Tab-separated table of C-alpha atoms in Angstrom:
chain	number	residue	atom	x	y	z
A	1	UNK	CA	-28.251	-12.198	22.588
A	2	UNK	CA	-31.716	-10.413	23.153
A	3	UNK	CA	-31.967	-6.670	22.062
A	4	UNK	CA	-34.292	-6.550	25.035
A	5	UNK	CA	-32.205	-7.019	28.148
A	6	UNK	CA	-28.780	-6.697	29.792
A	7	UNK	CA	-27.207	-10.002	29.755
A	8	UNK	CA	-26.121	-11.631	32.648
A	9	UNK	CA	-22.774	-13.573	33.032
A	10	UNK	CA	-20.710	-15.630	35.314
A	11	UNK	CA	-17.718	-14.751	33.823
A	12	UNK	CA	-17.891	-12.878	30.382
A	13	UNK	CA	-19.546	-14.916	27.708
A	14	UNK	CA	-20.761	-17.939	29.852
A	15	UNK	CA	-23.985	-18.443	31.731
A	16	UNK	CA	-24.824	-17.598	34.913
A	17	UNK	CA	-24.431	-20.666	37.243
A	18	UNK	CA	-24.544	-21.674	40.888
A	19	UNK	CA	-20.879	-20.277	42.753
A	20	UNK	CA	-19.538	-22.273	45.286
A	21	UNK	CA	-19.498	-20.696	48.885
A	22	UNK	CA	-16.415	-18.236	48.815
A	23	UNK	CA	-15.974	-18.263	45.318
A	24	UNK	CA	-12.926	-16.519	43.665
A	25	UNK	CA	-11.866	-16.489	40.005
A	26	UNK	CA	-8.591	-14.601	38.530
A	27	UNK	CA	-8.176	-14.715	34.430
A	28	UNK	CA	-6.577	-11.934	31.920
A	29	UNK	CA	-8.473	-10.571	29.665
A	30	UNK	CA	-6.651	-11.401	27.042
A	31	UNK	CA	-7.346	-15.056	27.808
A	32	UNK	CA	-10.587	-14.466	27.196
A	33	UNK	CA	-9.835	-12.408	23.621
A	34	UNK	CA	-11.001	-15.380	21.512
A	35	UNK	CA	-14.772	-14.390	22.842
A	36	UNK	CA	-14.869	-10.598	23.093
A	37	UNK	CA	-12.077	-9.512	20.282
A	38	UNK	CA	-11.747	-7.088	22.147
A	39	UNK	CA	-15.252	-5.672	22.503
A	40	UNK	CA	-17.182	-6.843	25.725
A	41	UNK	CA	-21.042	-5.515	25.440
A	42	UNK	CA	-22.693	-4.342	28.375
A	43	UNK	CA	-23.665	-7.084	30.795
A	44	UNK	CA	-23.572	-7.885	33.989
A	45	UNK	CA	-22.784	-10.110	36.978
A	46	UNK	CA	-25.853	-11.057	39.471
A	47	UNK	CA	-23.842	-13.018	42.115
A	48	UNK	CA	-20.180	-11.255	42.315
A	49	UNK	CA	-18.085	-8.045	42.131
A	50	UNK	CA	-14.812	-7.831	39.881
A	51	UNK	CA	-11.752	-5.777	40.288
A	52	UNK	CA	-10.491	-5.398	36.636
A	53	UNK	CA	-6.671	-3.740	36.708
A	54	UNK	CA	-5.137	-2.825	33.204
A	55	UNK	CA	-1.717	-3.377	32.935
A	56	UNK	CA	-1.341	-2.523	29.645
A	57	UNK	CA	-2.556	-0.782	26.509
A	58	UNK	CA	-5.584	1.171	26.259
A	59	UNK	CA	-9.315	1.813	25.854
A	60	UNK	CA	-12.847	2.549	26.642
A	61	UNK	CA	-14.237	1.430	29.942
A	62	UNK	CA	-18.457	1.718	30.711
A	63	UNK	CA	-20.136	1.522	34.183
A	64	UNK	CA	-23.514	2.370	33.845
A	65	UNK	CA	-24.163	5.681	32.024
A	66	UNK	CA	-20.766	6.612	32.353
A	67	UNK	CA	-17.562	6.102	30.491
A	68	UNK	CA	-13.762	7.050	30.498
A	69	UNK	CA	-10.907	6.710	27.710
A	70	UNK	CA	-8.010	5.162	30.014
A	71	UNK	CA	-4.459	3.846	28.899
A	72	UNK	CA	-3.152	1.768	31.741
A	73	UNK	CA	-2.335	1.926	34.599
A	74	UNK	CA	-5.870	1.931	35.047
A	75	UNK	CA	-7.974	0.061	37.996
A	76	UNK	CA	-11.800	-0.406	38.481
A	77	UNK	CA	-14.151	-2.189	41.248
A	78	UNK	CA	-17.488	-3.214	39.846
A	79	UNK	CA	-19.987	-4.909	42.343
A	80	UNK	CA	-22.530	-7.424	41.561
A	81	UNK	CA	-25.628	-6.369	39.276
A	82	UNK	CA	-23.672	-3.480	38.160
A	83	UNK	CA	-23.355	-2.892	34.330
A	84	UNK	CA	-20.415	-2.806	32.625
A	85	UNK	CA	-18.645	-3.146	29.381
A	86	UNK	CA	-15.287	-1.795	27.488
A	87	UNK	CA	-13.352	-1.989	24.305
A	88	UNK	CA	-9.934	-1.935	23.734
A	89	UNK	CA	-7.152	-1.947	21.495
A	90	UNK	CA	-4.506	-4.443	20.001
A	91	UNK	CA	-2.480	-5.968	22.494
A	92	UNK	CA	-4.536	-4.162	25.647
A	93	UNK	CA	-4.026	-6.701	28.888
A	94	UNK	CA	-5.674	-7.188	32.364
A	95	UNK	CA	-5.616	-8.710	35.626
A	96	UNK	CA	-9.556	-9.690	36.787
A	97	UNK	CA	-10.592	-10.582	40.164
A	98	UNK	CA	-14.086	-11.798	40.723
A	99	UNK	CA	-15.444	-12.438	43.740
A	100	UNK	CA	-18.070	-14.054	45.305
A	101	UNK	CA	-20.702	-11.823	47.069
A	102	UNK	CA	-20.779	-13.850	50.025
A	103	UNK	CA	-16.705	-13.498	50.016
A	104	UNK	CA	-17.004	-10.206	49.403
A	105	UNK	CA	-19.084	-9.629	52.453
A	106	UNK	CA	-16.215	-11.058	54.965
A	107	UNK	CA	-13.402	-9.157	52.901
A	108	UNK	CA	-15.525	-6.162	53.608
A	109	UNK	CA	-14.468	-5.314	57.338
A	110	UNK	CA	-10.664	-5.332	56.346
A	111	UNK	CA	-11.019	-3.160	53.192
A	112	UNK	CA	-10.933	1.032	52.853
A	113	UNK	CA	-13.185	0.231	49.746
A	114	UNK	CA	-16.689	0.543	49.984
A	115	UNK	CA	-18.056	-2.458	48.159
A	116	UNK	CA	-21.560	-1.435	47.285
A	117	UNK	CA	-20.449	0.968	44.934
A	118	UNK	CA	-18.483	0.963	41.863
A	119	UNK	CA	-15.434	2.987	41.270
A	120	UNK	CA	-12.786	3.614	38.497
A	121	UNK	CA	-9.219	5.281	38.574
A	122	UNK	CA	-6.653	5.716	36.001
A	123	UNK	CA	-5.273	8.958	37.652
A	124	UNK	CA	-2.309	9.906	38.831
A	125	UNK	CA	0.278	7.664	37.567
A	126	UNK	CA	3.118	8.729	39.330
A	127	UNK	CA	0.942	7.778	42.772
A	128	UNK	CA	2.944	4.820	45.256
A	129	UNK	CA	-0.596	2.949	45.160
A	130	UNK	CA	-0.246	2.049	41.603
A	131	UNK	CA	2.790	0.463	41.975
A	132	UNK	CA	1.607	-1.522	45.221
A	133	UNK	CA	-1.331	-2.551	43.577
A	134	UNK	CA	0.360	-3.890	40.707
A	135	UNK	CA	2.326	-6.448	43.164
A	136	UNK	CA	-0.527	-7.183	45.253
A	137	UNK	CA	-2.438	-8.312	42.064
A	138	UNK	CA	0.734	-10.242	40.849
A	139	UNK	CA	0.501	-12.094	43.757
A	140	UNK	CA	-3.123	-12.888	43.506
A	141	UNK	CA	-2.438	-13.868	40.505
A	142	UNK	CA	0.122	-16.154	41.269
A	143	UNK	CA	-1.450	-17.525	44.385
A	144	UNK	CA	-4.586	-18.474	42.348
A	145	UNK	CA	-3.005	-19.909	39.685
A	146	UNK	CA	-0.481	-22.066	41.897
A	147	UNK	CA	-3.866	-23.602	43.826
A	148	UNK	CA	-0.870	-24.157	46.754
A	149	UNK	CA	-2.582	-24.982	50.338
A	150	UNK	CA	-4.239	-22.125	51.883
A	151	UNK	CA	-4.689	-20.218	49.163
A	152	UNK	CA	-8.074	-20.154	50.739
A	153	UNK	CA	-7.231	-18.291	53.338
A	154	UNK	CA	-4.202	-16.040	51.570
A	155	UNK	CA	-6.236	-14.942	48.949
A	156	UNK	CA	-9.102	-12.829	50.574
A	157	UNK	CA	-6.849	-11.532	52.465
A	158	UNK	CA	-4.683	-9.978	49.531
A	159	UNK	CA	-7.946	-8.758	47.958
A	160	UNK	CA	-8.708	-7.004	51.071
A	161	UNK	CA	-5.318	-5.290	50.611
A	162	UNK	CA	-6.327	-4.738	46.499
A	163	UNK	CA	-8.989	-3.169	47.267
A	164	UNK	CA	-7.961	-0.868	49.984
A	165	UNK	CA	-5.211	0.061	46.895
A	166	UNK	CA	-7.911	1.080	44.808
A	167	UNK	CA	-9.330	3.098	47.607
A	168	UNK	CA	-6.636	4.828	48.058
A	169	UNK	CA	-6.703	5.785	44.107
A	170	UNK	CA	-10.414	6.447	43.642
A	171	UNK	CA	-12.713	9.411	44.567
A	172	UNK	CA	-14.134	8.260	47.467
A	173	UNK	CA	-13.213	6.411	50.366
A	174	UNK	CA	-16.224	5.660	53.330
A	175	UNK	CA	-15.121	5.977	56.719
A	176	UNK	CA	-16.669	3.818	59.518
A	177	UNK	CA	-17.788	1.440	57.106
A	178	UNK	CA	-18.531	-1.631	59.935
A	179	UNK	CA	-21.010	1.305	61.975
A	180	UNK	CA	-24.219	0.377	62.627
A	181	UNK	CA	-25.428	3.098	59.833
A	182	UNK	CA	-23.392	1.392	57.308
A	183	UNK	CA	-24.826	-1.559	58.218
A	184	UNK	CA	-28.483	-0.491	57.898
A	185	UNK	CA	-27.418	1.285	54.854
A	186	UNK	CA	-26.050	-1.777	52.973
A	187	UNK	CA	-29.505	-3.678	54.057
A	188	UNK	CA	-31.682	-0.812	52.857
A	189	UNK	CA	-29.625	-1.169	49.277
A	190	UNK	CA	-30.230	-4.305	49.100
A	191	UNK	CA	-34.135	-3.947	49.979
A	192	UNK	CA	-34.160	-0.987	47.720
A	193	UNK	CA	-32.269	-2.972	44.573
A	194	UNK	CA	-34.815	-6.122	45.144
A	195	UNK	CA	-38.167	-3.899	45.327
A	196	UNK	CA	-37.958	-0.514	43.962
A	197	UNK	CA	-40.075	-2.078	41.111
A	198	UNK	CA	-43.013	-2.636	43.902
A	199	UNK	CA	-43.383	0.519	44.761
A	200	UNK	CA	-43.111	0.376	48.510
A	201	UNK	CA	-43.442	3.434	51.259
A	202	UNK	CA	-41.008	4.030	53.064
A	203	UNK	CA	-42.622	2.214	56.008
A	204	UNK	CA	-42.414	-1.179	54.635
A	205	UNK	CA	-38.265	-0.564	54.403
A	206	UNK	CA	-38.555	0.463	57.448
A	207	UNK	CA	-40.494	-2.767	58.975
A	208	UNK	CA	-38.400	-5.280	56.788
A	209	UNK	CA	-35.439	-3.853	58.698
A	210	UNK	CA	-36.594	-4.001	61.848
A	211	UNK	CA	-35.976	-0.173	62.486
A	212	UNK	CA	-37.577	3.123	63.300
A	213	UNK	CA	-37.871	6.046	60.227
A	214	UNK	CA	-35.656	8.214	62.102
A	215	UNK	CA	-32.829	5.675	62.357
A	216	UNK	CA	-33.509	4.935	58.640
A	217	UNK	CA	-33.524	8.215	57.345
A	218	UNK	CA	-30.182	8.814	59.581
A	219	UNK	CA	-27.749	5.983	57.990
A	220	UNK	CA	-29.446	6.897	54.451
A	221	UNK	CA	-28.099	10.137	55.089
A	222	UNK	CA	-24.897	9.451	57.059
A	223	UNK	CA	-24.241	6.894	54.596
A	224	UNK	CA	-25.576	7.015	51.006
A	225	UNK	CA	-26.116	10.680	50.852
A	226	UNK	CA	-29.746	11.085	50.578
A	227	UNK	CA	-32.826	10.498	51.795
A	228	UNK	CA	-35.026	6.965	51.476
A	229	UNK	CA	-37.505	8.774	48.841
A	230	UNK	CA	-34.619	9.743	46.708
A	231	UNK	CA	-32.708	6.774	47.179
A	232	UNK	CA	-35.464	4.978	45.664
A	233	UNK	CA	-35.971	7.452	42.862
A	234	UNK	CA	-32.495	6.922	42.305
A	235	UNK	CA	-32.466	3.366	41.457
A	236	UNK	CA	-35.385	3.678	39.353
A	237	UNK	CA	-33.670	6.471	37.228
A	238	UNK	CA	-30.116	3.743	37.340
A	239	UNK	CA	-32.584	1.326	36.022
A	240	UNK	CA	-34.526	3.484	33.148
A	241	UNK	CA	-31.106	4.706	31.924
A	242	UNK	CA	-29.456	1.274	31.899
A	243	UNK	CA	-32.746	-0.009	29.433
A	244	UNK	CA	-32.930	2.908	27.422
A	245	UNK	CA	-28.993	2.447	26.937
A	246	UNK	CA	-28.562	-1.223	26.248
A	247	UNK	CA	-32.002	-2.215	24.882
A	248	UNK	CA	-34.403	-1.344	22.464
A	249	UNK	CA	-37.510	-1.323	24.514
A	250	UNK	CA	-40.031	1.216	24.137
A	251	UNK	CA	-40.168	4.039	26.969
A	252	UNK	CA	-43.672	3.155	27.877
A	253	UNK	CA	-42.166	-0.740	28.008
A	254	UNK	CA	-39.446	0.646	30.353
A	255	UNK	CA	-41.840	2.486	32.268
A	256	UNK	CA	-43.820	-0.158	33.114
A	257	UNK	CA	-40.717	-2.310	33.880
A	258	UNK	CA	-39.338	0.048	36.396
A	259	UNK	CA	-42.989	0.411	38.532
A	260	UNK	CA	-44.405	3.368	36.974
A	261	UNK	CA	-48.191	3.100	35.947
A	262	UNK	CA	-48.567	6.034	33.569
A	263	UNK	CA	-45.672	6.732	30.789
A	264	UNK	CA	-45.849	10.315	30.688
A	265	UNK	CA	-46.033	10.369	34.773
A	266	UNK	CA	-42.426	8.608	34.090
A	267	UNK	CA	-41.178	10.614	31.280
A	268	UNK	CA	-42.278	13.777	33.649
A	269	UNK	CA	-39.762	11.982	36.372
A	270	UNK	CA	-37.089	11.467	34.120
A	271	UNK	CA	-37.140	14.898	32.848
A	272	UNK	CA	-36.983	16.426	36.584
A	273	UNK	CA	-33.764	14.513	37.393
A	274	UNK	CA	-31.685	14.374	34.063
A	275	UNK	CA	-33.075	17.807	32.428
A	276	UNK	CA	-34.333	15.374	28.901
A	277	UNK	CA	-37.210	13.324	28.128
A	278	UNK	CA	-36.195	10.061	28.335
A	279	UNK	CA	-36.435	8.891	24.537
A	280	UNK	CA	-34.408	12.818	23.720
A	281	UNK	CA	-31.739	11.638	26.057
A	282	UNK	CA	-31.336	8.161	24.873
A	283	UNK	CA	-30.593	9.816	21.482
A	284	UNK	CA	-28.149	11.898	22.954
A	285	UNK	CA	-26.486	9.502	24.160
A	286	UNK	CA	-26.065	6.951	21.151
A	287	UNK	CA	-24.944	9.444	19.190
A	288	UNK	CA	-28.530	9.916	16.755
A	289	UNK	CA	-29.467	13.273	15.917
């Protein structure tokens, strides 16, 4: 596995491949021990989201910069091209759901979840949720592995009710999330995730949505919590920290990577938003001295 980039899976250790229209795939991860032993590396998944729910044991659990020590009950969404990794201990089990993005995208109107974001929750045990969750998943589980007819159709539709579970577990839960700023919103991620390399003004978002700058800058707002400008300074900081966590590349490397022409014009950018140089930071965060 190259040093230099974040790997991408289909499911954890094999290559990514073609999914079939409405994809959906349900494992444990102990099924898949044999491969990780227990440590899965950072990676990601380019063409679906996972719902990973820990029934048992405990560990460490990464998405993106962030990480949390969780014994189970413990629950986490992850959408496509997010990274993600864990470890865990001896006898440490979960249920994982992954899903198609194309699947995800019709489960979307009848979940509380939004599903461009990634969430985690091991809070609040005692909560009803936990316990609801746990059967829905059971019966995912079940359904999937029973391949009975209409599973096609039952299945989405208890994922829908998973992940309005989770919702009601996590941090954050979007309201109006089929308005026509959420819609915009999503489309403008999506834009922003496939060019924020290229540099583009805010005009050309703007014209590759068919929309007005006031109507853009509104759902960025209403929706994502920031303006276009920042939204796109955001993903390029998401991406910088991702490479300077999970590969070796050079800063000037990953400034180039991420758009920027001058390394120090980057390493001034990184400093503004995370209060470190980017190569200081990256030490604090592996632990060097």
């Amino acid at each position: 596995m190259s040093l230099n980039s974040i790997p991408d899976f289909f499911v954890y250790g094999e290559p990514v491949r073609p999914l079939d229209v409405g994809f959906l795939h349900v494992e444990t991860v102990l099924a898949r021990s044999n491969i990780h032993l227990g440590q899965v590396a950072a990676h990601k998944h380019p063409q679906m989201g996972q719902i990973t729910y820990w029934t048992s044991g405990s560990g460490t659990y990464r998405i993106e910069d962030q990480s949390w020590d969780f014994s189970a009950p413990a629950v986490s969404f992850v959408p496509s091209t997010i990274v993600h990794g864990f470890s865990i201990g001896p006898g440490t089990d979960a249920i994982v759901v992954s899903v198609a993005d194309d699947a995800l995208a019709a489960i979307a109107a009848h979940s509380l979840l939004p599903l461009d974001r990634p969430v985690f929750a091991d809070s609040l045990p005692q909560h009803v949720a936990w316990k609801r969750l746990a059967a829905v998943l059971e019966m995912i589980a079940t359904e999937y592995a029973e391949a009975q007819a209409g599973s096609d159709k039952t299945l989405p539709a208890l994922i829908a009710v998973a992940l309005s579970h989770v919702a009601r577990l996590g941090p954050e839960v979007m309201d109006a999330t089929g308005s026509s700023d959420a819609a915009l919103a999503r489309g403008l991620r999506r834009l922003v995730d496939a060019h924020f390399r290229d540099n583009w003004p805010v005009d050309r978002y703007v014209e590759a949505l068919a929309t007005t700058p006031h109507l853009l800058d509104k759902a960025a707002h209403t929706v994502l919590g920031s303006g276009v400008k920042r939204l796109i300074g955001e993903r390029r900081l998401l991406e910088a920290k991702r490479l300077l966590l999970f590969t070796v590349r050079t800063v000037e490397d990953i400034a180039y990577e991420i758009g920027f022409e001058d390394p120090a014009y980057f390493s001034r950018f990184f400093r503004e938003r995370v209060g470190q140089a980017p190569a200081a930071w990256r030490r604090a965060q592996l632990g060097q001295s």
